[in-house]
């Protein structure tokens, strides 16, 4: 079974795993102090919104998933901001859709925004914009989104937190 990214960040019954997030943010702060430019691609908006709204484990309609994402994304961005702020880091939220990495003008704009955040010493916290994404225009998972962002930014390294052994291409 695949461990989806949001499972690292939250418990279904109690919400975010703030201790885990704080630990990861501390590691990011150490890397940033050493001069590394860090970008975070974070899952969890729909799952967190589902918890906040009390939607349980039932299958959601598209509009319910999008509403859960809207509620969850605010909480998720706030949690990242709080956790990174404890390490004296600033953060900025970037929400992307598939079109932002496929249409040239939007691609260049997204890249410029992320580059500017990095120049300003802010950690871009990136997620798919699940409030507007439909099944036809979704990345499918944040591993693909992370790979596209890493390519967009000419990253030297991409680290995926997962329980899947090996490299998939």
XYZ file of C-alpha atoms in Angstrom:
169
model
C 0.000 0.000 0.000
C 1.199 3.467 -0.899
C 1.642 5.939 1.929
C 0.309 9.222 0.614
C 2.070 12.410 1.654
C -0.784 13.712 3.774
C -0.420 10.715 6.105
C 2.958 12.045 7.192
C 1.338 15.354 8.090
C -1.857 14.366 9.827
C -3.747 11.873 11.907
C -7.289 11.273 10.663
C -8.908 11.799 14.061
C -6.817 14.632 15.514
C -5.513 16.635 12.565
C -1.979 17.768 11.867
C 1.067 16.025 13.295
C 2.550 19.305 14.495
C 5.501 17.605 16.222
C 6.521 15.872 12.977
C 6.058 19.079 10.993
C 8.121 21.046 13.535
C 10.921 18.494 13.285
C 10.959 18.660 9.483
C 10.851 22.472 9.572
C 13.825 22.418 11.953
C 15.785 20.312 9.475
C 14.819 22.714 6.677
C 16.058 25.642 8.804
C 19.438 23.952 9.287
C 19.765 23.392 5.532
C 18.746 26.988 4.805
C 21.308 28.294 7.298
C 23.901 26.360 5.311
C 22.892 28.210 2.147
C 20.535 25.677 0.580
C 17.470 26.946 -1.246
C 14.586 24.750 -0.126
C 11.206 24.315 -1.795
C 8.483 22.256 -0.129
C 5.767 20.436 -2.062
C 3.169 19.540 0.530
C 0.140 17.287 0.394
C -2.676 17.288 2.844
C -5.178 20.048 2.059
C -8.097 17.762 1.218
C -7.366 15.343 4.063
C -6.996 18.162 6.575
C -10.128 19.899 5.313
C -12.006 16.606 5.547
C -10.996 16.380 9.222
C -11.843 20.016 9.987
C -15.242 19.707 8.291
C -15.978 16.323 9.904
C -16.528 14.577 6.570
C -15.221 11.189 7.696
C -13.806 8.570 5.353
C -16.672 8.358 2.873
C -16.079 9.031 -0.805
C -16.470 12.714 -1.614
C -18.075 14.321 -4.636
C -15.773 16.585 -6.655
C -17.246 19.764 -5.178
C -16.919 18.341 -1.646
C -13.247 17.535 -2.259
C -12.713 21.036 -3.614
C -14.453 22.582 -0.586
C -12.382 20.399 1.757
C -9.250 21.560 -0.075
C -10.259 25.204 0.374
C -10.705 24.763 4.128
C -7.676 22.510 4.540
C -5.272 24.626 2.485
C -5.623 27.601 4.830
C -4.868 25.409 7.843
C -2.009 23.651 6.036
C -0.359 26.905 4.929
C -0.720 28.298 8.442
C 0.869 25.206 9.958
C 3.832 25.411 7.572
C 4.207 29.145 8.269
C 4.169 28.564 12.033
C 6.587 25.626 11.883
C 9.056 27.338 9.550
C 8.747 30.594 11.507
C 10.064 28.875 14.620
C 13.302 28.432 12.677
C 13.213 32.111 11.660
C 12.179 31.223 8.116
C 9.554 32.994 6.070
C 7.273 31.012 3.803
C 5.082 31.722 0.802
C 2.208 29.656 -0.532
C 2.180 28.642 -4.209
C -0.863 26.788 -5.567
C -0.382 25.298 -9.023
C -2.516 23.525 -11.582
C -1.315 21.315 -14.401
C -1.672 24.246 -16.788
C 0.852 26.241 -14.755
C 3.562 23.786 -15.790
C 2.353 23.175 -19.346
C 1.441 26.611 -20.699
C 4.596 28.630 -21.382
C 3.440 32.017 -20.053
C 2.070 30.516 -16.843
C 5.162 28.310 -16.448
C 7.465 31.334 -16.705
C 5.310 33.290 -14.264
C 5.297 30.459 -11.709
C 9.064 30.032 -12.067
C 9.631 33.779 -11.623
C 7.462 33.862 -8.505
C 9.253 30.897 -6.936
C 12.659 32.366 -7.846
C 11.687 35.686 -6.271
C 10.581 33.985 -3.061
C 13.930 32.184 -2.906
C 15.826 35.461 -3.461
C 13.814 36.939 -0.593
C 14.909 33.992 1.589
C 11.357 32.650 1.846
C 10.551 28.952 1.558
C 7.976 28.317 -1.183
C 5.358 25.861 0.089
C 3.773 24.403 -3.034
C 0.636 22.338 -3.468
C -1.748 21.535 -6.259
C -4.658 23.970 -6.383
C -7.236 21.311 -5.562
C -10.016 23.887 -5.261
C -10.128 24.260 -9.054
C -8.468 21.065 -10.309
C -10.715 18.399 -11.804
C -9.816 14.813 -12.668
C -8.981 15.897 -16.219
C -6.493 18.584 -15.145
C -4.886 17.066 -12.045
C -1.277 16.026 -11.617
C -2.538 12.856 -9.992
C -0.266 13.080 -6.981
C 2.261 15.440 -5.482
C 5.196 13.241 -6.509
C 4.511 14.289 -10.104
C 4.001 17.889 -9.050
C 7.305 17.812 -7.143
C 9.107 16.397 -10.175
C 7.681 19.108 -12.431
C 8.598 21.860 -9.976
C 12.101 20.423 -9.553
C 12.531 20.451 -13.332
C 11.058 23.954 -13.603
C 13.530 25.269 -11.027
C 16.535 23.225 -12.277
C 16.842 21.713 -8.810
C 20.008 19.870 -7.884
C 18.112 17.406 -5.698
C 14.552 16.165 -5.201
C 13.693 14.350 -1.977
C 10.367 12.488 -1.816
C 9.063 11.313 1.544
C 7.325 8.024 0.815
C 7.241 4.380 1.802
C 7.748 3.176 -1.777
C 11.096 1.473 -2.346
C 13.109 2.354 -5.409
C 12.820 4.924 -8.131
C 9.892 5.080 -10.496
C 10.105 6.880 -13.814
